[in-house]
Tab-separated table of C-alpha atoms and ligand atoms in Angstrom:
chain	number	residue	atom	x	y	z
K	1	MET	CA	25.198	-22.000	-10.808
K	2	LYS	CA	27.210	-20.906	-13.770
K	3	ILE	CA	27.198	-17.301	-14.928
K	4	THR	CA	28.670	-16.085	-18.202
K	5	VAL	CA	29.652	-12.470	-18.710
K	6	VAL	CA	30.222	-11.524	-22.350
K	7	GLY	CA	32.317	-8.401	-22.785
K	8	ALA	CA	35.371	-8.097	-20.522
K	9	GLY	CA	35.477	-4.309	-20.605
K	10	ASN	CA	34.757	-1.936	-17.751
K	11	VAL	CA	31.244	-3.162	-16.976
K	12	GLY	CA	31.859	-6.862	-17.715
K	13	ALA	CA	35.161	-7.224	-15.858
K	14	THR	CA	33.881	-5.278	-12.827
K	15	LEU	CA	30.770	-7.462	-12.832
K	16	ALA	CA	32.911	-10.620	-13.016
K	17	GLN	CA	34.832	-9.306	-9.999
K	18	ARG	CA	31.643	-8.612	-8.047
K	19	LEU	CA	30.166	-12.023	-8.906
K	20	ILE	CA	33.230	-14.097	-8.051
K	21	GLU	CA	33.782	-12.142	-4.834
K	22	LYS	CA	30.180	-12.858	-3.815
K	23	ASP	CA	30.880	-16.532	-4.646
K	24	PHE	CA	27.464	-16.938	-6.363
K	25	GLY	CA	28.726	-19.635	-8.744
K	26	ASP	CA	31.281	-20.347	-11.472
K	27	VAL	CA	31.945	-17.405	-13.791
K	28	ALA	CA	32.995	-17.451	-17.461
K	29	LEU	CA	34.276	-14.182	-18.929
K	30	VAL	CA	34.325	-13.904	-22.732
K	31	ASP	CA	35.551	-11.155	-25.042
K	32	VAL	CA	36.463	-10.858	-28.699
K	33	VAL	CA	39.857	-9.266	-27.920
K	34	GLU	CA	42.589	-11.865	-27.485
K	35	GLY	CA	44.203	-11.960	-24.068
K	36	ILE	CA	41.846	-9.545	-22.286
K	37	PRO	CA	39.419	-12.059	-20.725
K	38	GLN	CA	42.270	-14.492	-20.037
K	39	GLY	CA	44.412	-11.839	-18.361
K	40	LYS	CA	41.615	-10.321	-16.288
K	41	ALA	CA	40.361	-13.758	-15.173
K	42	LEU	CA	43.885	-14.823	-14.199
K	43	ASP	CA	44.341	-11.604	-12.214
K	44	LEU	CA	40.984	-12.107	-10.446
K	45	ARG	CA	41.745	-15.764	-9.636
K	46	GLN	CA	44.888	-14.665	-7.819
K	47	SER	CA	42.695	-12.809	-5.311
K	48	ALA	CA	40.936	-16.001	-4.142
K	49	ASN	CA	43.679	-16.772	-1.653
K	50	VAL	CA	43.145	-13.550	0.279
K	51	LEU	CA	39.423	-13.070	-0.406
K	52	GLY	CA	38.431	-16.674	0.135
K	53	PHE	CA	36.061	-17.360	-2.735
K	54	THR	CA	35.735	-20.951	-3.903
K	55	HIS	CA	34.104	-20.930	-7.339
K	56	LYS	CA	35.911	-21.185	-10.672
K	57	LEU	CA	36.544	-18.213	-12.960
K	58	VAL	CA	37.776	-18.606	-16.533
K	59	GLY	CA	38.427	-16.119	-19.296
K	60	SER	CA	38.358	-16.986	-22.992
K	61	ASN	CA	37.697	-15.833	-26.554
K	62	SER	CA	35.683	-19.004	-27.140
K	63	TYR	CA	32.112	-19.772	-26.110
K	64	ASP	CA	33.129	-23.351	-25.221
K	65	VAL	CA	33.886	-22.220	-21.667
K	66	THR	CA	30.338	-20.839	-21.315
K	67	ALA	CA	28.560	-24.154	-22.018
K	68	GLY	CA	25.759	-24.985	-19.619
K	69	SER	CA	25.418	-21.489	-18.173
K	70	ASP	CA	22.353	-20.637	-16.091
K	71	ILE	CA	22.706	-16.897	-16.644
K	72	ILE	CA	24.292	-15.022	-19.545
K	73	VAL	CA	24.986	-11.323	-19.098
K	74	ILE	CA	25.720	-9.422	-22.310
K	75	THR	CA	27.879	-6.321	-21.863
K	76	ALA	CA	29.665	-6.675	-25.225
K	77	GLY	CA	29.569	-3.625	-27.415
K	78	ILE	CA	31.008	-0.218	-27.678
K	79	ALA	CA	30.460	2.234	-24.849
K	80	ARG	CA	28.996	5.669	-25.327
K	81	LYS	CA	31.572	8.354	-26.152
K	82	PRO	CA	31.158	11.988	-24.976
K	83	GLY	CA	28.471	13.671	-27.041
K	84	MET	CA	27.223	10.360	-28.455
K	85	THR	CA	23.603	9.444	-27.736
K	86	ARG	CA	22.515	5.916	-26.887
K	87	ASP	CA	20.601	5.878	-30.163
K	88	GLU	CA	23.763	6.336	-32.212
K	89	LEU	CA	25.139	3.151	-30.757
K	90	ILE	CA	22.319	1.077	-32.123
K	91	GLY	CA	23.690	-0.120	-35.466
K	92	ILE	CA	27.094	-1.184	-34.150
K	93	ASN	CA	25.819	-2.821	-30.998
K	94	ALA	CA	22.925	-4.647	-32.706
K	95	LYS	CA	25.383	-6.645	-34.786
K	96	ILE	CA	27.438	-7.534	-31.719
K	97	VAL	CA	24.425	-8.513	-29.564
K	98	ARG	CA	22.970	-10.702	-32.331
K	99	GLU	CA	26.252	-12.619	-32.653
K	100	VAL	CA	26.658	-13.001	-28.886
K	101	VAL	CA	23.093	-14.277	-28.390
K	102	GLU	CA	23.426	-16.853	-31.189
K	103	LYS	CA	26.799	-18.163	-29.989
K	104	SER	CA	25.957	-18.299	-26.302
K	105	LEU	CA	22.466	-19.776	-26.687
K	106	ALA	CA	23.886	-22.584	-28.848
K	107	VAL	CA	25.838	-23.936	-25.861
K	108	SER	CA	23.534	-22.797	-23.005
K	109	PRO	CA	19.979	-23.491	-24.196
K	110	ASN	CA	18.459	-23.138	-20.706
K	111	ALA	CA	20.006	-19.810	-19.740
K	112	VAL	CA	18.338	-16.608	-18.614
K	113	PHE	CA	19.699	-13.595	-20.534
K	114	ILE	CA	20.426	-10.226	-18.932
K	115	ILE	CA	21.122	-7.562	-21.538
K	116	VAL	CA	23.280	-4.566	-20.638
K	117	THR	CA	24.560	-3.323	-24.011
K	118	ASN	CA	23.009	0.029	-24.959
K	119	PRO	CA	20.573	1.144	-26.168
K	120	VAL	CA	19.392	-1.563	-23.795
K	121	ASP	CA	15.639	-1.544	-24.493
K	122	ALA	CA	16.155	-2.085	-28.227
K	123	MET	CA	18.989	-4.586	-27.595
K	124	THR	CA	16.772	-6.592	-25.231
K	125	TYR	CA	14.031	-6.660	-27.883
K	126	LEU	CA	16.620	-7.807	-30.443
K	127	ALA	CA	17.948	-10.534	-28.119
K	128	LEU	CA	14.393	-11.731	-27.499
K	129	LYS	CA	13.651	-12.018	-31.227
K	130	VAL	CA	17.031	-13.539	-32.173
K	131	SER	CA	16.842	-16.124	-29.381
K	132	GLY	CA	13.162	-17.013	-29.817
K	133	LEU	CA	13.013	-17.443	-26.021
K	134	PRO	CA	9.959	-16.617	-23.908
K	135	ARG	CA	9.982	-13.002	-22.656
K	136	GLN	CA	10.471	-14.133	-19.058
K	137	ARG	CA	14.009	-15.273	-19.912
K	138	VAL	CA	15.309	-12.139	-21.656
K	139	PHE	CA	15.394	-8.810	-19.820
K	140	GLY	CA	17.656	-5.826	-19.438
K	141	LEU	CA	19.399	-3.514	-16.997
K	142	SER	CA	17.607	-0.192	-16.654
K	143	GLY	CA	15.514	0.744	-13.618
K	144	VAL	CA	17.884	-0.694	-11.015
K	145	LEU	CA	20.654	1.576	-12.302
K	146	ASP	CA	18.476	4.614	-13.038
K	147	GLY	CA	16.802	4.163	-9.642
K	148	GLY	CA	20.226	3.910	-8.001
K	149	ARG	CA	21.153	7.230	-9.572
K	150	LEU	CA	17.920	8.866	-8.407
K	151	ALA	CA	18.472	7.432	-4.927
K	152	ALA	CA	21.999	8.873	-4.843
K	153	PHE	CA	20.739	12.359	-5.748
K	154	ILE	CA	17.901	12.165	-3.194
K	155	THR	CA	20.412	11.000	-0.568
K	156	GLU	CA	22.657	13.991	-1.287
K	157	ASP	CA	19.851	16.558	-1.509
K	158	LEU	CA	17.705	15.457	1.416
K	159	GLY	CA	20.521	14.225	3.640
K	160	VAL	CA	18.891	10.823	4.111
K	161	ASP	CA	20.316	7.303	4.195
K	162	ALA	CA	20.466	5.677	0.716
K	163	ARG	CA	18.968	2.518	2.207
K	164	ASP	CA	15.775	4.425	3.098
K	165	VAL	CA	15.133	5.402	-0.523
K	166	SER	CA	12.902	3.221	-2.732
K	167	PRO	CA	13.289	4.743	-6.176
K	168	CYS	CA	10.899	4.252	-9.082
K	169	VAL	CA	12.246	4.990	-12.558
K	170	MET	CA	10.518	3.348	-15.510
K	171	GLY	CA	10.392	3.506	-19.302
K	172	GLU	CA	13.344	3.780	-21.649
K	173	HIS	CA	16.899	3.629	-20.319
K	174	GLY	CA	17.539	6.863	-22.190
K	175	GLY	CA	16.239	10.345	-22.781
K	176	SER	CA	12.562	9.489	-22.331
K	177	MET	CA	12.956	7.577	-19.038
K	178	VAL	CA	10.274	8.446	-16.492
K	179	VAL	CA	10.918	9.248	-12.841
K	180	TYR	CA	7.806	8.673	-10.730
K	181	PRO	CA	7.859	10.863	-7.573
K	182	ARG	CA	4.557	9.364	-6.329
K	183	PHE	CA	6.061	5.876	-6.392
K	184	THR	CA	9.517	6.895	-5.157
K	185	THR	CA	9.558	6.773	-1.373
K	186	VAL	CA	11.870	7.876	1.414
K	187	LYS	CA	11.169	5.927	4.609
K	188	GLY	CA	7.840	4.986	3.041
K	189	LYS	CA	6.813	8.595	2.271
K	190	PRO	CA	6.296	9.532	-1.401
K	191	LEU	CA	8.879	11.934	-2.821
K	192	SER	CA	5.940	13.952	-4.214
K	193	GLU	CA	4.979	14.805	-0.599
K	194	LEU	CA	8.527	15.522	0.570
K	195	VAL	CA	9.801	18.098	-1.934
K	196	ASP	CA	8.155	20.697	-4.173
K	197	GLU	CA	7.602	20.213	-7.898
K	198	ALA	CA	10.656	22.228	-8.911
K	199	LYS	CA	12.890	19.953	-6.804
K	200	GLN	CA	11.158	16.826	-8.159
K	201	LYS	CA	11.820	18.088	-11.683
K	202	ALA	CA	15.471	18.851	-10.933
K	203	LEU	CA	16.023	15.379	-9.425
K	204	ALA	CA	14.321	13.740	-12.419
K	205	GLU	CA	16.410	15.705	-14.915
K	206	ARG	CA	19.669	14.829	-13.196
K	207	THR	CA	18.613	11.161	-13.199
K	208	VAL	CA	17.828	11.186	-16.921
K	209	ASP	CA	21.267	12.738	-17.556
K	210	GLY	CA	22.923	10.492	-14.950
K	211	GLY	CA	24.972	8.459	-17.425
K	212	ALA	CA	25.977	11.471	-19.516
K	213	GLU	CA	27.150	13.356	-16.399
K	214	ILE	CA	29.647	10.556	-15.720
K	215	VAL	CA	30.744	10.347	-19.372
K	216	GLY	CA	31.388	14.099	-19.192
K	217	PHE	CA	33.825	13.572	-16.303
K	218	LEU	CA	35.530	10.427	-17.581
K	219	LYS	CA	35.948	11.711	-21.167
K	220	THR	CA	36.731	8.189	-22.367
K	221	GLY	CA	34.369	5.371	-21.402
K	222	SER	CA	31.156	5.417	-19.426
K	223	ALA	CA	29.901	4.387	-15.986
K	224	PHE	CA	30.675	0.921	-14.689
K	225	TYR	CA	30.667	0.759	-10.877
K	226	ALA	CA	26.932	1.372	-10.346
K	227	PRO	CA	26.032	-0.552	-13.540
K	228	SER	CA	27.961	-3.652	-12.415
K	229	ALA	CA	26.507	-3.418	-8.884
K	230	SER	CA	23.007	-3.170	-10.376
K	231	ILE	CA	23.542	-6.227	-12.582
K	232	ALA	CA	24.944	-8.187	-9.621
K	233	HIS	CA	21.732	-7.293	-7.714
K	234	MET	CA	19.680	-8.730	-10.599
K	235	VAL	CA	21.882	-11.847	-10.840
K	236	ASN	CA	21.500	-12.345	-7.092
K	237	ALA	CA	17.687	-12.453	-7.412
K	238	VAL	CA	17.947	-15.077	-10.167
K	239	VAL	CA	20.539	-17.188	-8.347
K	240	ALA	CA	18.589	-17.068	-5.068
K	241	ASP	CA	15.208	-17.469	-6.824
K	242	SER	CA	14.140	-14.708	-4.461
K	243	GLY	CA	11.288	-13.047	-6.357
K	244	THR	CA	12.807	-9.699	-5.413
K	245	ARG	CA	11.007	-6.739	-6.953
K	246	MET	CA	13.034	-4.351	-9.080
K	247	ASN	CA	12.585	-2.338	-12.251
K	248	CYS	CA	13.979	-4.007	-15.381
K	249	ALA	CA	13.639	-3.689	-19.149
K	250	ALA	CA	10.970	-6.255	-20.029
K	251	CYS	CA	8.902	-7.018	-23.109
K	252	LEU	CA	5.298	-5.985	-22.470
K	253	ASP	CA	2.300	-8.012	-23.560
K	254	GLY	CA	-0.684	-5.898	-22.594
K	255	GLU	CA	0.701	-4.588	-19.298
K	256	TYR	CA	0.240	-0.807	-19.010
K	257	GLY	CA	-1.823	-1.055	-22.209
K	258	LEU	CA	1.369	-1.665	-24.230
K	259	SER	CA	2.491	-4.643	-26.296
K	260	ASP	CA	5.488	-5.812	-28.320
K	261	VAL	CA	7.820	-3.196	-26.867
K	262	VAL	CA	10.586	-3.423	-24.242
K	263	LEU	CA	10.339	-0.903	-21.442
K	264	GLY	CA	11.544	-0.537	-17.859
K	265	VAL	CA	8.790	-1.735	-15.506
K	266	PRO	CA	8.649	-3.250	-12.010
K	267	VAL	CA	9.130	-7.025	-12.111
K	268	ARG	CA	9.848	-9.872	-9.734
K	269	LEU	CA	12.981	-11.842	-10.599
K	270	GLY	CA	13.613	-15.491	-9.850
K	271	ARG	CA	15.436	-18.549	-11.112
K	272	ARG	CA	13.555	-18.655	-14.420
K	273	GLY	CA	13.753	-14.909	-14.987
K	274	ILE	CA	10.741	-12.624	-14.779
K	275	GLN	CA	8.099	-14.135	-12.491
K	276	ASP	CA	5.635	-11.225	-12.731
K	277	ILE	CA	5.304	-7.767	-14.184
K	278	ILE	CA	3.791	-5.418	-11.619
K	279	GLU	CA	1.310	-2.840	-12.876
K	280	LEU	CA	1.377	0.367	-10.842
K	281	PRO	CA	-1.832	2.435	-10.707
K	282	LEU	CA	-0.565	5.284	-12.903
K	283	ASN	CA	-2.687	8.411	-13.322
K	284	ALA	CA	-3.352	9.905	-16.777
K	285	GLU	CA	-0.232	12.107	-16.767
K	286	GLU	CA	2.000	9.279	-15.548
K	287	SER	CA	0.592	6.922	-18.216
K	288	ALA	CA	1.127	9.505	-20.943
K	289	ALA	CA	4.812	9.763	-20.002
K	290	LEU	CA	5.204	5.970	-20.188
K	291	ASN	CA	3.422	5.874	-23.554
K	292	ALA	CA	5.778	8.564	-24.891
K	293	SER	CA	8.734	6.498	-23.689
K	294	ALA	CA	7.307	3.421	-25.438
K	295	GLU	CA	7.120	5.441	-28.652
K	296	ALA	CA	10.793	6.426	-28.341
K	297	VAL	CA	11.776	2.755	-27.914
K	298	ARG	CA	9.550	1.689	-30.814
K	299	LYS	CA	11.477	4.098	-33.064
K	300	MET	CA	14.756	2.426	-32.114
K	301	ILE	CA	13.248	-1.027	-32.581
K	302	ALA	CA	12.091	0.025	-36.062
K	303	ALA	CA	15.668	1.097	-36.820
K	304	LEU	CA	16.782	-2.491	-36.180
K	305	ASN	CA	14.917	-3.614	-39.335
K	306	LEU	CA	14.122	-7.001	-37.834
I	401	LIG	N1	32.001	-10.297	-28.643
I	401	LIG	C1	32.494	-10.214	-27.386
I	401	LIG	N2	32.945	-9.064	-26.855
I	401	LIG	C2	32.902	-7.965	-27.615
I	401	LIG	C3	32.391	-7.971	-28.941
I	401	LIG	C4	31.935	-9.211	-29.449
I	401	LIG	N3	31.430	-9.329	-30.692
I	401	LIG	N4	32.482	-6.725	-29.434
I	401	LIG	C5	33.010	-5.954	-28.475
I	401	LIG	N5	33.276	-6.687	-27.374
I	401	LIG	C6	33.867	-6.277	-26.111
I	401	LIG	C7	35.008	-5.273	-26.301
I	401	LIG	O1	36.185	-5.902	-26.736
I	401	LIG	C8	35.124	-4.689	-24.912
I	401	LIG	O2	36.069	-5.380	-24.104
I	401	LIG	O3	32.948	-5.595	-25.281
I	401	LIG	C9	33.722	-4.880	-24.310
I	401	LIG	C10	33.041	-3.579	-23.979
I	401	LIG	O4	33.741	-2.978	-22.961
I	401	LIG	P1	33.941	-1.399	-22.808
I	401	LIG	O5	34.287	-0.805	-24.127
I	401	LIG	O6	34.818	-1.168	-21.641
I	401	LIG	O7	32.447	-0.885	-22.497
I	401	LIG	P2	31.694	-0.897	-21.084
I	401	LIG	O8	31.919	0.383	-20.389
I	401	LIG	O9	32.009	-2.169	-20.381
I	401	LIG	O10	30.182	-0.903	-21.581
I	401	LIG	C11	29.642	-2.035	-22.236
I	401	LIG	O11	27.450	-1.657	-21.397
I	401	LIG	O12	26.601	0.082	-20.169
I	401	LIG	C12	26.711	-0.459	-21.436
I	401	LIG	O13	26.666	1.441	-22.912
I	401	LIG	C13	27.475	0.447	-22.380
I	401	LIG	O14	26.916	-0.787	-24.334
I	401	LIG	C14	27.944	-0.528	-23.404
I	401	LIG	C15	28.192	-1.797	-22.583
């Protein structure tokens, strides 16, 4: 396997580290800034002797090194600054994602694309349209990360083991994301039966603000440890062709009564990308929340002027 990571910033470089340390395959790290991908790749390679990984890792400003990739992860863009919403990023990051998709697809026509750049739902839609690829091969990071945040807060609040939490966060990776307490379980029991509504609401609100809470602490830059771990989890499912179920930003075509919009939904991931989109039996209130989230993403997609 060959995995390309575009963007050698906090998320991209940490992802490259996680991938090479797991020894999934060869890794190519690309960035527009001269010296950054080369320097970080060289530094990482010098850990092989003590860590024992065997695959190759290269860093470059050219897409030549990415040729023949099986997976391309796009983290290139600018990160959210304190006080900046994901929506404000859209114009700047759309230009970057378009360029990255065109250049990387030209040399890796069979790759699966994982989009990370925010606002990720709109950027995934853009990547899908620019690439002309089937929707199975272009999807984004959302629910794995948002679910990880929810799981962390449940772990802290309820004093349970993080491994016993199965979180379910769907919709936009942004302000209108939807936490589903009925489909979030702790040791198989729905969160809606474990805590009262006020607590469910508080957990959901902290999850929606999960990224901003970290930005508020860091002041410069945004989260990258949980994001890179979440992407590595997605890459693992593709590499292993495991069919593992997780929530990702996917383009809908009738599922949940929605079409031509990218939204976080449960999917199964394998070697060729999305194997299936799983439709949960949402009640009227739960469906309304997902529809509202779809509307929020549609507004951002409209702003792309595709
Ligand atoms: N081609 C390649 N790399 C680019 C380009 C481009 N056209 N434009 C910018 N980059 C690179 C930057 O040089 C930088 O190294 O993308 C990298 C982004 O890294 P950071 O600023 O550290 O941002 P990071 O925290 O990694 O977040 C990246 O992921 O989670 C999202 O919202 C986040 O959209 C942001 C992205």
